[in-house]
Amino acid sequence: PRSTLFPYTTLFRSSMSMILFGCSATGQNVQSTEKSSMEAMSETKMDGEKMDDGKDMDLSSSKAEDSEDDTDIYDNMVGSESGVVKEINQESILIEKTLENGGQKEDLILNTGASDFYIIDAKTGEIDHGLKVKDEIFAWVGSEYSLSLPPQVNAHVVLTNVANADIPQYTDGIDKVKDMGDQVILKDTERGLEWLFDNSSSVTEISTGNEIGFDNIKKGDKCLIWSEPVKLSENKNDTVKVTKMIVLK
């Protein structure tokens, strides 16, 4: 029977973000007209100071206010949903999803009204303007589900062209950057991961399609990360090599 407790969390209704997929990039890279991210990093200054090699630097917040008092306990929980598109509305997508316990199916409404919501091609990393009914999609979603029928959940990002694709990871928990000279580490404190970038990695801003420097990344930014496979681990600060990252702004 359906629970009367609110909210649902991804512990019961969807896969947690740490149940992760192999994420090496398989599609073409987004074309860039700017300097590479590593080149930009060498010229980066944050808060008026040049980044010191080997030292962690806190990222400034992307939000006007970053008060701990306003933080909801569910904000840092991320889940995933997948299914087939049944209906597309201005601020929502209705999908038919397959439950984990077998072939039974149910409908789910993905709320897509947020200003920083995007539909992204999982193989190319580019914005997909061609979503249509019967498309198979993968979505990174929030943790709170409504008690309505069908239930609703806020979608962070929807991925298309997912068949045989390496699904990128989603995070909004990057809060520190560490310059190591020829490598850069972005620390994802909420998930206990360190995202490792080298000269072959790219960082792209989705709204412009241009590569950006690490100084353009702010605490709280929503990011999609194509990387080597990420495995479950009890250890904190596992380092994962990144192929490509897209900042959803």
One Martini backbone bead per residue (centre of mass of N, CA, C, O) as a GRO file, in nm:
protein
  249
    1PRO     BB    1   0.100   0.032   0.015
    2ARG     BB    2   0.068   0.362   0.031
    3SER     BB    3   0.218   0.599   0.183
    4THR     BB    4   0.157   0.876   0.428
    5LEU     BB    5   0.425   0.985   0.406
    6PHE     BB    6   0.611   1.305   0.432
    7PRO     BB    7   0.843   1.254   0.236
    8TYR     BB    8   0.967   1.106  -0.004
    9THR     BB    9   1.251   0.909  -0.078
   10THR     BB   10   1.520   0.767  -0.246
   11LEU     BB   11   1.534   0.517  -0.056
   12PHE     BB   12   1.240   0.416  -0.199
   13ARG     BB   13   1.194   0.558  -0.509
   14SER     BB   14   1.511   0.584  -0.574
   15SER     BB   15   1.816   0.622  -0.689
   16MET     BB   16   2.106   0.686  -0.578
   17SER     BB   17   2.386   0.860  -0.673
   18MET     BB   18   2.583   0.618  -0.564
   19ILE     BB   19   2.443   0.455  -0.790
   20LEU     BB   20   2.661   0.404  -1.033
   21PHE     BB   21   2.808   0.480  -1.340
   22GLY     BB   22   2.966   0.456  -1.618
   23CYS     BB   23   3.146   0.777  -1.744
   24SER     BB   24   3.255   0.774  -2.021
   25ALA     BB   25   3.301   0.936  -2.297
   26THR     BB   26   3.130   0.891  -2.635
   27GLY     BB   27   3.101   1.158  -2.746
   28GLN     BB   28   3.120   1.447  -2.867
   29ASN     BB   29   3.254   1.738  -2.826
   30VAL     BB   30   3.213   2.044  -2.739
   31GLN     BB   31   3.250   2.323  -2.890
   32SER     BB   32   3.526   2.563  -2.884
   33THR     BB   33   3.633   2.928  -2.845
   34GLU     BB   34   3.805   2.882  -2.603
   35LYS     BB   35   3.987   2.819  -2.360
   36SER     BB   36   4.104   2.600  -2.180
   37SER     BB   37   4.067   2.514  -1.857
   38MET     BB   38   4.370   2.487  -1.789
   39GLU     BB   39   4.458   2.760  -1.906
   40ALA     BB   40   4.270   2.931  -1.734
   41MET     BB   41   4.383   2.845  -1.458
   42SER     BB   42   4.669   2.980  -1.485
   43GLU     BB   43   4.499   3.278  -1.473
   44THR     BB   44   4.364   3.248  -1.208
   45LYS     BB   45   4.150   3.441  -0.988
   46MET     BB   46   4.056   3.442  -0.637
   47ASP     BB   47   3.971   3.696  -0.452
   48GLY     BB   48   4.255   3.835  -0.563
   49GLU     BB   49   4.399   3.546  -0.574
   50LYS     BB   50   4.628   3.328  -0.638
   51MET     BB   51   4.654   3.008  -0.689
   52ASP     BB   52   4.775   2.756  -0.494
   53ASP     BB   53   4.962   2.499  -0.497
   54GLY     BB   54   4.793   2.237  -0.323
   55LYS     BB   55   4.548   2.424  -0.245
   56ASP     BB   56   4.257   2.490  -0.100
   57MET     BB   57   3.961   2.642  -0.248
   58ASP     BB   58   3.695   2.819  -0.198
   59LEU     BB   59   3.388   2.852  -0.321
   60SER     BB   60   3.170   3.052  -0.436
   61SER     BB   61   2.850   3.133  -0.434
   62SER     BB   62   2.557   3.115  -0.649
   63LYS     BB   63   2.414   3.244  -0.414
   64ALA     BB   64   2.306   3.513  -0.244
   65GLU     BB   65   2.238   3.297  -0.021
   66ASP     BB   66   2.416   3.076   0.242
   67SER     BB   67   2.228   2.954   0.465
   68GLU     BB   68   2.200   2.703   0.698
   69ASP     BB   69   1.900   2.759   0.789
   70ASP     BB   70   1.792   2.693   0.476
   71THR     BB   71   1.862   2.392   0.498
   72ASP     BB   72   1.763   2.100   0.375
   73ILE     BB   73   1.790   1.760   0.435
   74TYR     BB   74   1.723   1.693   0.110
   75ASP     BB   75   1.907   1.865  -0.086
   76ASN     BB   76   2.160   1.634  -0.110
   77MET     BB   77   1.954   1.446  -0.245
   78VAL     BB   78   1.993   1.204  -0.513
   79GLY     BB   79   1.818   1.082  -0.793
   80SER     BB   80   1.665   0.835  -1.017
   81GLU     BB   81   1.512   0.818  -1.349
   82SER     BB   82   1.326   0.604  -1.581
   83GLY     BB   83   1.184   0.616  -1.923
   84VAL     BB   84   0.883   0.691  -2.103
   85VAL     BB   85   0.741   0.918  -2.295
   86LYS     BB   86   0.393   1.051  -2.285
   87GLU     BB   87   0.423   1.367  -2.194
   88ILE     BB   88   0.439   1.723  -2.290
   89ASN     BB   89   0.495   2.009  -2.104
   90GLN     BB   90   0.592   2.315  -2.005
   91GLU     BB   91   0.657   2.196  -1.673
   92SER     BB   92   0.640   1.887  -1.781
   93ILE     BB   93   0.692   1.519  -1.755
   94LEU     BB   94   0.550   1.224  -1.869
   95ILE     BB   95   0.618   0.897  -1.739
   96GLU     BB   96   0.709   0.557  -1.793
   97LYS     BB   97   0.802   0.339  -1.543
   98THR     BB   98   1.030   0.104  -1.416
   99LEU     BB   99   1.045  -0.106  -1.174
  100GLU     BB  100   1.276  -0.278  -0.981
  101ASN     BB  101   1.070  -0.542  -0.918
  102GLY     BB  102   0.998  -0.528  -1.235
  103GLY     BB  103   0.741  -0.494  -1.491
  104GLN     BB  104   0.608  -0.286  -1.349
  105LYS     BB  105   0.411   0.008  -1.408
  106GLU     BB  106   0.443   0.375  -1.387
  107ASP     BB  107   0.367   0.695  -1.329
  108LEU     BB  108   0.554   1.014  -1.383
  109ILE     BB  109   0.623   1.346  -1.274
  110LEU     BB  110   0.831   1.587  -1.419
  111ASN     BB  111   0.957   1.872  -1.295
  112THR     BB  112   1.064   2.162  -1.531
  113GLY     BB  113   1.049   2.485  -1.417
  114ALA     BB  114   1.328   2.548  -1.383
  115SER     BB  115   1.568   2.774  -1.491
  116ASP     BB  116   1.809   2.528  -1.471
  117PHE     BB  117   1.676   2.351  -1.681
  118TYR     BB  118   1.771   2.053  -1.877
  119ILE     BB  119   1.812   1.901  -2.200
  120ILE     BB  120   2.037   1.622  -2.256
  121ASP     BB  121   2.270   1.474  -2.444
  122ALA     BB  122   2.450   1.196  -2.345
  123LYS     BB  123   2.666   1.193  -2.591
  124THR     BB  124   2.725   1.519  -2.651
  125GLY     BB  125   2.628   1.749  -2.431
  126GLU     BB  126   2.378   1.874  -2.559
  127ILE     BB  127   2.114   2.040  -2.631
  128ASP     BB  128   1.772   1.915  -2.640
  129HIS     BB  129   1.491   2.010  -2.863
  130GLY     BB  130   1.361   1.696  -2.948
  131LEU     BB  131   1.158   1.605  -2.758
  132LYS     BB  132   0.949   1.302  -2.743
  133VAL     BB  133   0.729   1.083  -2.773
  134LYS     BB  134   0.882   0.766  -2.673
  135ASP     BB  135   1.117   0.851  -2.535
  136GLU     BB  136   1.411   0.774  -2.380
  137ILE     BB  137   1.492   0.839  -2.032
  138PHE     BB  138   1.703   1.026  -1.801
  139ALA     BB  139   1.689   1.125  -1.444
  140TRP     BB  140   1.775   1.377  -1.230
  141VAL     BB  141   1.655   1.396  -0.892
  142GLY     BB  142   1.492   1.447  -0.629
  143SER     BB  143   1.352   1.343  -0.298
  144GLU     BB  144   1.061   1.461  -0.338
  145TYR     BB  145   0.736   1.319  -0.321
  146SER     BB  146   0.430   1.312  -0.406
  147LEU     BB  147   0.084   1.197  -0.327
  148SER     BB  148   0.005   1.181  -0.599
  149LEU     BB  149  -0.186   1.092  -0.902
  150PRO     BB  150   0.070   1.100  -1.006
  151PRO     BB  151   0.365   1.137  -0.907
  152GLN     BB  152   0.604   1.392  -0.802
  153VAL     BB  153   0.916   1.545  -0.933
  154ASN     BB  154   1.210   1.705  -0.934
  155ALA     BB  155   1.413   1.805  -1.205
  156HIS     BB  156   1.741   1.867  -1.288
  157VAL     BB  157   1.780   1.650  -1.534
  158VAL     BB  158   1.754   1.549  -1.879
  159LEU     BB  159   1.822   1.251  -2.065
  160THR     BB  160   1.914   1.166  -2.387
  161ASN     BB  161   2.027   0.924  -2.574
  162VAL     BB  162   2.067   0.644  -2.374
  163ALA     BB  163   2.132   0.430  -2.560
  164ASN     BB  164   2.441   0.311  -2.497
  165ALA     BB  165   2.512   0.513  -2.274
  166ASP     BB  166   2.706   0.721  -2.079
  167ILE     BB  167   2.619   0.826  -1.775
  168PRO     BB  168   2.618   1.109  -1.622
  169GLN     BB  169   2.690   1.281  -1.355
  170TYR     BB  170   2.545   1.439  -1.067
  171THR     BB  171   2.612   1.776  -0.926
  172ASP     BB  172   2.602   2.030  -0.629
  173GLY     BB  173   2.885   1.972  -0.428
  174ILE     BB  174   3.093   2.174  -0.517
  175ASP     BB  175   3.349   2.360  -0.293
  176LYS     BB  176   3.644   2.285  -0.411
  177VAL     BB  177   3.979   2.385  -0.515
  178LYS     BB  178   4.278   2.219  -0.666
  179ASP     BB  179   4.600   2.316  -0.750
  180MET     BB  180   4.855   2.095  -0.936
  181GLY     BB  181   4.915   2.240  -1.212
  182ASP     BB  182   4.845   1.979  -1.431
  183GLN     BB  183   4.617   1.968  -1.210
  184VAL     BB  184   4.265   1.936  -1.105
  185ILE     BB  185   4.058   1.961  -0.807
  186LEU     BB  186   3.724   1.875  -0.731
  187LYS     BB  187   3.538   1.906  -0.440
  188ASP     BB  188   3.288   1.665  -0.316
  189THR     BB  189   3.169   1.667  -0.011
  190GLU     BB  190   2.886   1.531  -0.014
  191ARG     BB  191   3.021   1.259  -0.181
  192GLY     BB  192   3.330   1.201  -0.137
  193LEU     BB  193   3.473   1.348  -0.389
  194GLU     BB  194   3.731   1.363  -0.653
  195TRP     BB  195   3.773   1.565  -0.932
  196LEU     BB  196   3.983   1.492  -1.210
  197PHE     BB  197   4.192   1.718  -1.394
  198ASP     BB  198   4.325   1.762  -1.718
  199ASN     BB  199   4.428   1.841  -2.039
  200SER     BB  200   4.178   1.648  -2.150
  201SER     BB  201   3.982   1.819  -2.010
  202SER     BB  202   3.643   1.956  -1.992
  203VAL     BB  203   3.473   2.283  -1.951
  204THR     BB  204   3.121   2.362  -1.983
  205GLU     BB  205   2.886   2.598  -2.080
  206ILE     BB  206   2.566   2.546  -2.179
  207SER     BB  207   2.463   2.835  -2.279
  208THR     BB  208   2.735   2.872  -2.482
  209GLY     BB  209   2.954   2.625  -2.538
  210ASN     BB  210   3.191   2.711  -2.362
  211GLU     BB  211   3.484   2.719  -2.232
  212ILE     BB  212   3.596   2.717  -1.887
  213GLY     BB  213   3.699   2.818  -1.596
  214PHE     BB  214   3.720   2.746  -1.256
  215ASP     BB  215   3.626   3.040  -1.168
  216ASN     BB  216   3.320   2.984  -1.287
  217ILE     BB  217   3.280   2.805  -1.045
  218LYS     BB  218   3.017   2.745  -0.814
  219LYS     BB  219   2.866   2.705  -0.540
  220GLY     BB  220   2.586   2.499  -0.647
  221ASP     BB  221   2.640   2.403  -0.909
  222LYS     BB  222   2.524   2.240  -1.182
  223CYS     BB  223   2.650   1.910  -1.281
  224LEU     BB  224   2.799   1.728  -1.549
  225ILE     BB  225   2.979   1.402  -1.542
  226TRP     BB  226   3.235   1.265  -1.727
  227SER     BB  227   3.378   0.943  -1.645
  228GLU     BB  228   3.502   0.725  -1.485
  229PRO     BB  229   3.422   0.481  -1.305
  230VAL     BB  230   3.198   0.466  -1.028
  231LYS     BB  231   3.236   0.342  -0.702
  232LEU     BB  232   3.162   0.194  -0.433
  233SER     BB  233   3.255   0.349  -0.110
  234GLU     BB  234   3.382   0.402   0.221
  235ASN     BB  235   3.560   0.610   0.110
  236LYS     BB  236   3.686   0.914   0.118
  237ASN     BB  237   3.805   1.093  -0.145
  238ASP     BB  238   3.769   0.979  -0.409
  239THR     BB  239   3.929   0.950  -0.722
  240VAL     BB  240   3.807   1.096  -1.037
  241LYS     BB  241   3.829   1.086  -1.372
  242VAL     BB  242   3.782   1.342  -1.609
  243THR     BB  243   3.652   1.423  -1.927
  244LYS     BB  244   3.367   1.582  -1.869
  245MET     BB  245   3.210   1.910  -1.808
  246ILE     BB  246   2.884   2.048  -1.723
  247VAL     BB  247   2.745   2.361  -1.675
  248LEU     BB  248   2.412   2.456  -1.561
  249LYS     BB  249   2.433   2.800  -1.701
   0.00000   0.00000   0.00000
